[in-house]
């Protein structure tokens, strides 16, 4: 999933933060013109469903059809969203520090200062 998110970063969207959790994914991204958010998410879901189903030797629906999106209102909202996404694994008890969760932007961007609320 993480590789799929990174694949078109800078081409179809600007990827700011992500966290791939055991049963869901959080992403903070901005679509680049002329790409629509719905098409980007469809691409992520289609590609990853095919790959995951192949790896598990199964077929059928993997992702729920809907997704939940939020329009970022200002810099403070952006920072809170980034913090929430990058600390989601800590909140879920999967690791002690955000940068310890290997399936996230926090792990990929080591050394970045903690985001303050």
Short mmCIF file of C-alpha atoms in Angstrom, two decimals:
data_model
loop_
_atom_site.label_atom_id
_atom_site.label_comp_id
_atom_site.label_asym_id
_atom_site.label_seq_id
_atom_site.Cartn_x
_atom_site.Cartn_y
_atom_site.Cartn_z
CA UNK A 1 0.00 0.00 0.00
CA UNK A 2 2.77 2.39 0.92
CA UNK A 3 4.51 1.88 -2.44
CA UNK A 4 1.25 2.59 -4.26
CA UNK A 5 0.80 5.85 -2.36
CA UNK A 6 4.35 6.95 -3.19
CA UNK A 7 4.20 5.94 -6.85
CA UNK A 8 2.48 9.04 -8.29
CA UNK A 9 3.55 11.51 -5.59
CA UNK A 10 4.44 14.71 -7.40
CA UNK A 11 2.72 13.57 -10.60
CA UNK A 12 -0.97 13.16 -9.74
CA UNK A 13 -0.93 14.49 -6.17
CA UNK A 14 1.31 15.87 -3.46
CA UNK A 15 1.56 13.32 -0.67
CA UNK A 16 2.06 15.00 2.71
CA UNK A 17 1.47 12.21 5.24
CA UNK A 18 0.20 8.64 5.45
CA UNK A 19 -0.20 5.76 7.83
CA UNK A 20 -1.06 2.26 6.66
CA UNK A 21 -2.85 0.60 9.55
CA UNK A 22 -3.81 -3.10 9.83
CA UNK A 23 -7.40 -2.46 8.69
CA UNK A 24 -7.43 1.04 7.19
CA UNK A 25 -5.25 3.78 5.70
CA UNK A 26 -4.90 7.49 6.50
CA UNK A 27 -3.61 9.83 3.79
CA UNK A 28 -3.03 13.57 3.64
CA UNK A 29 -2.65 14.45 -0.04
CA UNK A 30 -3.49 17.28 -2.41
CA UNK A 31 -4.56 16.41 -5.97
CA UNK A 32 -2.60 18.11 -8.73
CA UNK A 33 -4.50 19.58 -11.68
CA UNK A 34 -6.13 17.96 -13.64
CA UNK A 35 -6.40 14.88 -11.40
CA UNK A 36 -9.51 14.40 -9.25
CA UNK A 37 -9.36 13.00 -5.72
CA UNK A 38 -11.96 10.35 -6.58
CA UNK A 39 -9.83 9.08 -9.51
CA UNK A 40 -6.70 9.01 -7.36
CA UNK A 41 -8.40 6.99 -4.63
CA UNK A 42 -9.94 4.65 -7.19
CA UNK A 43 -6.47 4.05 -8.61
CA UNK A 44 -5.01 3.30 -5.17
CA UNK A 45 -7.84 0.94 -4.28
CA UNK A 46 -7.87 -0.89 -7.64
CA UNK A 47 -4.14 -1.47 -7.78
CA UNK A 48 -3.69 -2.46 -4.14
CA UNK A 49 -6.77 -4.72 -4.10
CA UNK A 50 -5.39 -6.64 -7.07
CA UNK A 51 -1.94 -6.98 -5.49
CA UNK A 52 -3.22 -7.91 -2.02
CA UNK A 53 -5.71 -10.44 -3.40
CA UNK A 54 -2.96 -12.03 -5.50
CA UNK A 55 -0.64 -12.26 -2.48
CA UNK A 56 -3.40 -13.84 -0.38
CA UNK A 57 -4.61 -16.14 -3.17
CA UNK A 58 -8.11 -14.72 -3.07
CA UNK A 59 -10.54 -12.71 -5.20
CA UNK A 60 -13.25 -10.19 -4.60
CA UNK A 61 -13.79 -6.87 -2.93
CA UNK A 62 -11.08 -5.76 -0.55
CA UNK A 63 -11.86 -2.08 0.13
CA UNK A 64 -15.17 -0.53 1.04
CA UNK A 65 -16.47 1.52 -1.92
CA UNK A 66 -16.69 4.76 0.04
CA UNK A 67 -13.97 6.85 1.63
CA UNK A 68 -14.00 9.72 4.08
CA UNK A 69 -12.36 12.95 3.00
CA UNK A 70 -11.88 16.33 4.61
CA UNK A 71 -11.13 19.71 3.07
CA UNK A 72 -8.17 21.26 4.87
CA UNK A 73 -9.22 24.74 5.98
CA UNK A 74 -5.95 26.38 7.06
CA UNK A 75 -2.40 25.70 8.25
CA UNK A 76 -3.55 24.79 11.77
CA UNK A 77 -6.00 22.23 10.39
CA UNK A 78 -3.27 20.84 8.12
CA UNK A 79 -0.88 20.44 11.06
CA UNK A 80 -3.52 18.74 13.24
CA UNK A 81 -4.40 16.33 10.40
CA UNK A 82 -0.73 15.53 9.82
CA UNK A 83 -0.18 14.91 13.54
CA UNK A 84 -3.28 12.69 13.77
CA UNK A 85 -2.20 10.60 10.78
CA UNK A 86 1.42 10.19 11.83
CA UNK A 87 0.57 9.31 15.44
CA UNK A 88 -2.34 6.99 14.62
CA UNK A 89 -0.27 3.85 15.17
CA UNK A 90 0.86 5.17 18.57
CA UNK A 91 -2.77 5.90 19.54
CA UNK A 92 -3.70 2.37 18.46
CA UNK A 93 -0.96 0.89 20.66
CA UNK A 94 1.03 -0.51 17.73
CA UNK A 95 4.26 1.33 18.58
CA UNK A 96 5.68 3.70 21.16
CA UNK A 97 6.78 6.50 18.80
CA UNK A 98 5.34 7.60 15.46
CA UNK A 99 8.64 7.08 13.66
CA UNK A 100 8.69 3.43 14.83
CA UNK A 101 5.66 2.54 12.66
CA UNK A 102 7.31 1.42 9.40
CA UNK A 103 4.18 1.93 7.28
CA UNK A 104 3.99 5.70 7.66
CA UNK A 105 5.40 9.00 6.59
CA UNK A 106 6.73 9.50 10.12
CA UNK A 107 9.05 6.50 9.67
CA UNK A 108 10.12 7.58 6.20
CA UNK A 109 10.95 11.13 7.22
CA UNK A 110 13.11 10.42 10.27
CA UNK A 111 14.44 13.36 12.16
CA UNK A 112 11.50 15.62 11.41
CA UNK A 113 10.48 17.59 14.49
CA UNK A 114 7.27 16.57 16.21
CA UNK A 115 4.28 18.46 14.92
CA UNK A 116 2.84 20.73 17.59
CA UNK A 117 -0.86 21.33 18.05
#
